[in-house]
Coordinates of C-alpha atoms in Angstrom, one line a residue:
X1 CA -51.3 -70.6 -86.6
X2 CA -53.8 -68.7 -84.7
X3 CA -57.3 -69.8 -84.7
X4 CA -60.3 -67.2 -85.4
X5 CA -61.2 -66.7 -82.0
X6 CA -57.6 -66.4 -80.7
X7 CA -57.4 -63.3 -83.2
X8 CA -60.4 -62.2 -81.9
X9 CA -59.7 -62.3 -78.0
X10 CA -56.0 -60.0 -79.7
X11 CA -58.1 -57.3 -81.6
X12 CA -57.6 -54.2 -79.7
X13 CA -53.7 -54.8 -80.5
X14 CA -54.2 -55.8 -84.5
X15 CA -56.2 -52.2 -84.7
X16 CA -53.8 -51.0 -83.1
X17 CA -51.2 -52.5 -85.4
X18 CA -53.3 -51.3 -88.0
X19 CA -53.1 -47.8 -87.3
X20 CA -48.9 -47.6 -86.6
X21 CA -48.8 -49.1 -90.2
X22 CA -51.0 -46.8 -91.3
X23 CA -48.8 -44.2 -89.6
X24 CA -45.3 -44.7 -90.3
X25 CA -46.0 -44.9 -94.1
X26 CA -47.5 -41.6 -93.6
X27 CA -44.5 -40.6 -92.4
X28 CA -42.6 -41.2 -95.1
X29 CA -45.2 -40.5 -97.7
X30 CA -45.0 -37.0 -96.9
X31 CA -41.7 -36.5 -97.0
X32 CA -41.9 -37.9 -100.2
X33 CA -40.2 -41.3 -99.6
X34 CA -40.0 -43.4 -102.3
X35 CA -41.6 -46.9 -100.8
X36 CA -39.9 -49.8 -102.8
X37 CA -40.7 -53.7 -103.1
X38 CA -37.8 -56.2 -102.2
X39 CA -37.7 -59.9 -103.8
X40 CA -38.0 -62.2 -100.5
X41 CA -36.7 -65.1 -102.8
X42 CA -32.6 -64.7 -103.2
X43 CA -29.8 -66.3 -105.4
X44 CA -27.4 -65.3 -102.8
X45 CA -28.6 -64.6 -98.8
X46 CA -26.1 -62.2 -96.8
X47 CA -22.8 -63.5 -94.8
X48 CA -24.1 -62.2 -91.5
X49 CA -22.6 -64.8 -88.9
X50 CA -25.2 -65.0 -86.7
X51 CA -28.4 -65.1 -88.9
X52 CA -29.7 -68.0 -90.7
X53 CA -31.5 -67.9 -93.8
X54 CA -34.6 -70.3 -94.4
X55 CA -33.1 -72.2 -97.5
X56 CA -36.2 -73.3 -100.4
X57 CA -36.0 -75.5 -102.9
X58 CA -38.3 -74.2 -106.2
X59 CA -39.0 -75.9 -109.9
X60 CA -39.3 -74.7 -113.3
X61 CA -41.8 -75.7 -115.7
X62 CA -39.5 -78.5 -116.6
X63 CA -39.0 -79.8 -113.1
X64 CA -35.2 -78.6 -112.4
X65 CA -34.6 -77.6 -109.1
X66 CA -33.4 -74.4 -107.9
X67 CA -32.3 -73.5 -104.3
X68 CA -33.6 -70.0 -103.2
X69 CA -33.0 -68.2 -99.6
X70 CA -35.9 -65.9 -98.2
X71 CA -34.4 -62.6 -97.3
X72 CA -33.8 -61.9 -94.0
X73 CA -33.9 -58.5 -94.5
X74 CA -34.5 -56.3 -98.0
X75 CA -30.9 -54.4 -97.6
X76 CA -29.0 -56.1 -100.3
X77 CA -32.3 -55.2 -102.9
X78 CA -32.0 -51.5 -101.3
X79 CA -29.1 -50.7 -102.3
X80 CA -28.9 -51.7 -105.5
X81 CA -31.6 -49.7 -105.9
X82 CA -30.0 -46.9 -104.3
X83 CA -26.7 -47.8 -107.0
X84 CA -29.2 -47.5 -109.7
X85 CA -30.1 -43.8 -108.8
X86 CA -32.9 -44.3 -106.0
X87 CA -32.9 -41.5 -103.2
X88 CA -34.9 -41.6 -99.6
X89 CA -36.8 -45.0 -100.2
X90 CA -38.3 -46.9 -97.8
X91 CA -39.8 -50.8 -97.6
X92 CA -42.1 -52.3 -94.8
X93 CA -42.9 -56.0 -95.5
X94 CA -42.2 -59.3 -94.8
X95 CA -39.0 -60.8 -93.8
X96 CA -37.5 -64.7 -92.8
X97 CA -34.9 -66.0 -90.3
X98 CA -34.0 -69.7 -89.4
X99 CA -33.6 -70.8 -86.1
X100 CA -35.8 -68.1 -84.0
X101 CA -38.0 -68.8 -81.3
X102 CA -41.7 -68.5 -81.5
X103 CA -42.9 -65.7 -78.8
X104 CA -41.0 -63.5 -77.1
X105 CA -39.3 -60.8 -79.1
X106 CA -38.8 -63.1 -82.1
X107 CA -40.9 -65.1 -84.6
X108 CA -39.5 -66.4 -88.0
X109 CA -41.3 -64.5 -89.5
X110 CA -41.8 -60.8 -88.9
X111 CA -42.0 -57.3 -90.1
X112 CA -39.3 -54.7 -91.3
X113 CA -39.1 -51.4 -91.6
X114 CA -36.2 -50.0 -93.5
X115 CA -35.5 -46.7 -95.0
X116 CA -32.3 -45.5 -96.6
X117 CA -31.6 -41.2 -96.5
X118 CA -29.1 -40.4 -99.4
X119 CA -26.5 -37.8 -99.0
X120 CA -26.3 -37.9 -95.5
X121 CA -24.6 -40.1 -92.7
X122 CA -26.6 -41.7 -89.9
X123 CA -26.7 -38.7 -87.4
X124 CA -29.9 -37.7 -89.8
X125 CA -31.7 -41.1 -89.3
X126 CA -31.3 -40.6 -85.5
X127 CA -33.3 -37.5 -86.1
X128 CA -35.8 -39.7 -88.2
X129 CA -36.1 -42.3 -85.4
X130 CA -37.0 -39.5 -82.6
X131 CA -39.2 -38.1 -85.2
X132 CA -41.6 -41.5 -86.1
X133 CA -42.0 -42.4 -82.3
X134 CA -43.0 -39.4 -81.6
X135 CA -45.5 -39.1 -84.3
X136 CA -46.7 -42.5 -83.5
X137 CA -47.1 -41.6 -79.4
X138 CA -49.0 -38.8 -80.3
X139 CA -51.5 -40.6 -82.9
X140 CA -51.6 -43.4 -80.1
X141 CA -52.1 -40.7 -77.3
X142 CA -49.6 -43.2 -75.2
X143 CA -46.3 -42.6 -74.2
X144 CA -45.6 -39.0 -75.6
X145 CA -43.9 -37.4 -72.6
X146 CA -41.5 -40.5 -72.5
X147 CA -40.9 -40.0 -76.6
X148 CA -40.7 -36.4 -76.6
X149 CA -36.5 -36.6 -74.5
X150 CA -34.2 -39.1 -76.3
X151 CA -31.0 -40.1 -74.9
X152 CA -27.6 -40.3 -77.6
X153 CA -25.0 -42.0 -75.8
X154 CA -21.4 -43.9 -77.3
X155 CA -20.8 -47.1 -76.8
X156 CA -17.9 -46.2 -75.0
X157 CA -19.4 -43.5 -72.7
X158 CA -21.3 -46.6 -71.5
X159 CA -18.9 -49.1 -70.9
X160 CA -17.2 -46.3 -68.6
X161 CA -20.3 -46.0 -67.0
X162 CA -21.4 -49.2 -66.2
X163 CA -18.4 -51.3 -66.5
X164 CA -15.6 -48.8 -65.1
X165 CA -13.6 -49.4 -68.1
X166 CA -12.5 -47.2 -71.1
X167 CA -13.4 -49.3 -74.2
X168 CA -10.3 -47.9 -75.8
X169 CA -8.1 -50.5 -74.2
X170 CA -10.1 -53.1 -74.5
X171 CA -10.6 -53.4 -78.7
X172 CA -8.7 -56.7 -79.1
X173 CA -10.0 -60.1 -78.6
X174 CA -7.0 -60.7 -76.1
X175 CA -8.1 -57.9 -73.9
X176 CA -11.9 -58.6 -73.6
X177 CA -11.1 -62.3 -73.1
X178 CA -9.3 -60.7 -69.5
X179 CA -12.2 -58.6 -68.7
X180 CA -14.8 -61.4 -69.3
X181 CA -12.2 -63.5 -66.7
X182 CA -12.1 -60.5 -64.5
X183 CA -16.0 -60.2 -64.6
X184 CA -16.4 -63.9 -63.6
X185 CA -17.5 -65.0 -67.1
X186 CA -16.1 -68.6 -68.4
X187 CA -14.8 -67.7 -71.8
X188 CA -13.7 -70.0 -74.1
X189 CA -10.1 -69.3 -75.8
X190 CA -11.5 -69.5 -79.4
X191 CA -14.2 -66.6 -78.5
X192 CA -14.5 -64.4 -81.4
X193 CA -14.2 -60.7 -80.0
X194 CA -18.3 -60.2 -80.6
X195 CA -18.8 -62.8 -79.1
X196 CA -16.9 -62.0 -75.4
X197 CA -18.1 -58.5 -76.4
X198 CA -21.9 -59.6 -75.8
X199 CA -21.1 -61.0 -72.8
X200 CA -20.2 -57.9 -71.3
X201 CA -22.9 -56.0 -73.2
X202 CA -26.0 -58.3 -72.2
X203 CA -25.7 -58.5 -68.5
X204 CA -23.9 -55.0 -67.8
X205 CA -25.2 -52.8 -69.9
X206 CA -28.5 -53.9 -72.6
X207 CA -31.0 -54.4 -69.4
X208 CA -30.2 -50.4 -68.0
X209 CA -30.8 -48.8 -71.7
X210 CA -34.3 -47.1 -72.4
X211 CA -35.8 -46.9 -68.8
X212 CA -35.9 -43.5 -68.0
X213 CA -35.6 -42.1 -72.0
X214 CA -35.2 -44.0 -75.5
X215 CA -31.8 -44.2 -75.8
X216 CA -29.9 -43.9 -78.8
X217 CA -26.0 -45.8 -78.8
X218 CA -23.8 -44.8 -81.5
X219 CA -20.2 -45.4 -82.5
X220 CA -19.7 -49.6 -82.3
X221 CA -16.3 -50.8 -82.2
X222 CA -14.9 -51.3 -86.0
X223 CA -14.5 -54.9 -85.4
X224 CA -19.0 -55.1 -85.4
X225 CA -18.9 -52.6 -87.9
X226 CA -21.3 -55.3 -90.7
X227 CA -22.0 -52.9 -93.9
X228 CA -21.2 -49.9 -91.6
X229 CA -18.4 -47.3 -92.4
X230 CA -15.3 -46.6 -89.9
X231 CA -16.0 -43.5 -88.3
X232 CA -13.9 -40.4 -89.9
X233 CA -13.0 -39.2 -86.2
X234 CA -11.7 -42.5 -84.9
X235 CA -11.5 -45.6 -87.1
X236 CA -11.4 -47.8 -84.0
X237 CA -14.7 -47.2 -84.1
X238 CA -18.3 -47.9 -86.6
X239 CA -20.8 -45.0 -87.5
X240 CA -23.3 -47.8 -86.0
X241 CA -26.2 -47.2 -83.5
X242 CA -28.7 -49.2 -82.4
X243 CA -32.3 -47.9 -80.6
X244 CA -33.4 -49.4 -77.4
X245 CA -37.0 -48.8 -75.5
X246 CA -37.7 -49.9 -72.4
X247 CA -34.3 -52.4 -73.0
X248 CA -35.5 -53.9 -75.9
X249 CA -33.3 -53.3 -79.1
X250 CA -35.7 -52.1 -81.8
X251 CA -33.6 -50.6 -84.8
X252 CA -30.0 -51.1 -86.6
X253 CA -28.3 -48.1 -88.4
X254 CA -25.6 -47.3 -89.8
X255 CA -24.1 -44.5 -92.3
X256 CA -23.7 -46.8 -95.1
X257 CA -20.0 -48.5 -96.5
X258 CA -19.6 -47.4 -99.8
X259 CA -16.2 -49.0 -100.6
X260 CA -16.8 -51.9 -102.6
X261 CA -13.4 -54.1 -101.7
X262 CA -13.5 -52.9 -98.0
X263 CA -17.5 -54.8 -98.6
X264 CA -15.7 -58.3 -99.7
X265 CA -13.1 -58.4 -97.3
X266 CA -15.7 -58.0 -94.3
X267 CA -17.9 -61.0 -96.2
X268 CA -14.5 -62.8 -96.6
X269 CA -13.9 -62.8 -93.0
X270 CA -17.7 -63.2 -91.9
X271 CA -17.4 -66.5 -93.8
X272 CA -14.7 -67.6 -91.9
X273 CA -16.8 -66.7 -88.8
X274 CA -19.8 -68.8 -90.5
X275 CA -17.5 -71.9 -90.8
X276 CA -16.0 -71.6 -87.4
X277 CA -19.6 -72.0 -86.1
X278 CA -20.5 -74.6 -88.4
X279 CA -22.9 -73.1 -90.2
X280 CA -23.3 -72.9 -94.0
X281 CA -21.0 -71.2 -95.9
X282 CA -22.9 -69.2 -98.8
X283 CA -21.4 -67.7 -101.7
X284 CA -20.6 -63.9 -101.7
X285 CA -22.9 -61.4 -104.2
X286 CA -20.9 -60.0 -106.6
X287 CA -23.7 -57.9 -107.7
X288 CA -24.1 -56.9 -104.4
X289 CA -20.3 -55.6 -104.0
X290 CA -20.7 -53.9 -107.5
X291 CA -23.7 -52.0 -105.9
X292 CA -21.8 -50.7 -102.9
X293 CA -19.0 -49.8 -105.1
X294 CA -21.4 -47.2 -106.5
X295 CA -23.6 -46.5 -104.1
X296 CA -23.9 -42.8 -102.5
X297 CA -23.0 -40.9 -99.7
X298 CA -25.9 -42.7 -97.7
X299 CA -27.2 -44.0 -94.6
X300 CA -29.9 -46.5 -93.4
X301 CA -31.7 -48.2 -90.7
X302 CA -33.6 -51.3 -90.2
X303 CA -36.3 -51.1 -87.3
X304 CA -38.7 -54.0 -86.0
X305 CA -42.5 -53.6 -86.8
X306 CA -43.6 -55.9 -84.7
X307 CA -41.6 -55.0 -81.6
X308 CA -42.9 -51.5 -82.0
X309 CA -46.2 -53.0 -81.6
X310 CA -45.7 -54.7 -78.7
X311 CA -44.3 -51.6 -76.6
X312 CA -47.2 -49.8 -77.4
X313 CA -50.0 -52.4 -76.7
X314 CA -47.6 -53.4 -73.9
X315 CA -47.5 -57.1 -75.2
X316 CA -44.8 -59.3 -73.7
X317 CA -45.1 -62.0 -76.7
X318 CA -44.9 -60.9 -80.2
X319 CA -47.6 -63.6 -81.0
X320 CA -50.3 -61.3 -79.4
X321 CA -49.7 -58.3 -81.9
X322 CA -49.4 -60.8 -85.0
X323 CA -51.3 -62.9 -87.6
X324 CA -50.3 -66.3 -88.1

């Protein structure tokens, strides 16, 4: 926890953190976003294999003990919401995850921005996220020439690029487990196809994205599709993209799954990834599944506050741009 004098030695950055709060709900505001609360205690957290819920144990007024999960993001909440009839709704607040490191990038606890665009696939958020950072550089006066040229590039225009492979023949588990041997990576047999496609990703290709422009990559293979749809033009692939600045990942998008079963067979085989890594096995939401069932044509991206902060303030640890 930071003492008063340690936030006062950091106060240019908390204005400054101040005023791109301030800022983005502007940006929503007058597009008339609805801007929606989220529980942070959950029955039921998400199946995401490689996130970890903090786990709480509460008490009634008689003394029985519940077990509650802080969210580690408000998605599930959203889009019930958006099930019930909700359009363009945003949330920026809190959010938990287990097992992060504290500086850096990450702290475990941080804060989200996540907005939802009915009626619509993802190709509209991309415009939303060229949109904000350029309103933000601009009410910063930093960085607007570099905000003002964004990059859109496939995942597999940049594995040709800086691998020298076509992605297309290598979207089994079998055939990345050769490249990573090929590359002079150490895989292990049992390597889920995410993880041998990180490998790859992280030292290839993640440290060469955002230098020159924010760069935009779209289209993720189907098998890291998460709450994602297949893409209508290829179902090999995800209507997924991700946001990088400078090489840091900032956001997480997709144009939203809307098939309910499709929604409990990926959990299904997420838990299995969960118990393969030995890590707790949670039940799935049926709620949750009902929502997607009826949810809209709709899309949705999550984007880290804090991370924003630091590329503008230029902060290398996330503790500098935070209260704690």
């Amino acid at each position: 926890m930071h003492t008063f004098d340690q936030l006062a030695a950091h106060k240019n950055n908390l204005d400054l953190r101040w005023q791109i709060i301030k800022t983005i709900r502007e940006f929503f505001w007058v597009q008339e976003f609805c801007e929606v609360d989220a529980p942070s205690l959950m029955r039921l957290p998400g199946q995401e294999p490689y996130l970890s819920p903090m786990t709480l144990t509460i008490h009634d007024e008689n003394r029985k003990e519940y077990k509650r999960f802080l969210h580690t993001s408000p998605e599930f909440a959203m889009k019930k919401l958006l099930a019930a009839g909700y359009t363009n709704i945003f949330y920026l607040g809190k959010c938990f995850r287990d097992f992060e490191s504290f500086g850096g990038n990450h702290y475990p606890e941080f804060t989200m921005l996540e907005w939802y665009r009915t009626e619509t696939d993802y190709t509209n958020i991309m415009k939303d996220v060229e949109a904000l950072f350029l309103v933000l550089a601009k009410k910063i006066q930093k960085d607007i020439p570099y905000f003002s040229s964004w990059n859109r590039v496939s995942m597999k225009e940049l594995w040709q690029t800086h691998v020298g492979v076509n992605l297309d023949e290598h979207l089994t588990q079998d055939a990345l487990f050769q490249l990573c041997v090929t590359k002079g990576f150490s895989p292990l047999k049992q390597e889920s196809f995410e993880d041998l496609f990180y490998r790859i990703f992280l030292n290839y290709i993640e440290p060469e994205l955002g230098k020159d422009d924010p760069t935009i990559v779209y289209e993720y293979p189907a098998q890291m599709a998460a709450l994602a749809k297949l893409s209508d033009k290829d179902t090999r692939y995800a209507e997924r993209f991700e946001v990088y600045v400078h090489g840091i990942e900032i956001a997480n998008a997709f144009s939203e799954l809307t098939n309910g079963k499709e929604q409990y067979d990926r959990f299904k085989k997420e838990q299995k990834t969960r118990e393969k890594h030995k890590k707790p096995v949670y039940e799935i939401d049926s709620s949750f599944i009902d929502a997607v069932h009826n949810l809209p044509t709709c899309a949705g991206i999550a984007l880290g506050v804090d991370r924003v902060v630091q590329l503008f303030t230029g902060c290398k640890d996330i503790q500098n741009v935070i209260v704690s």
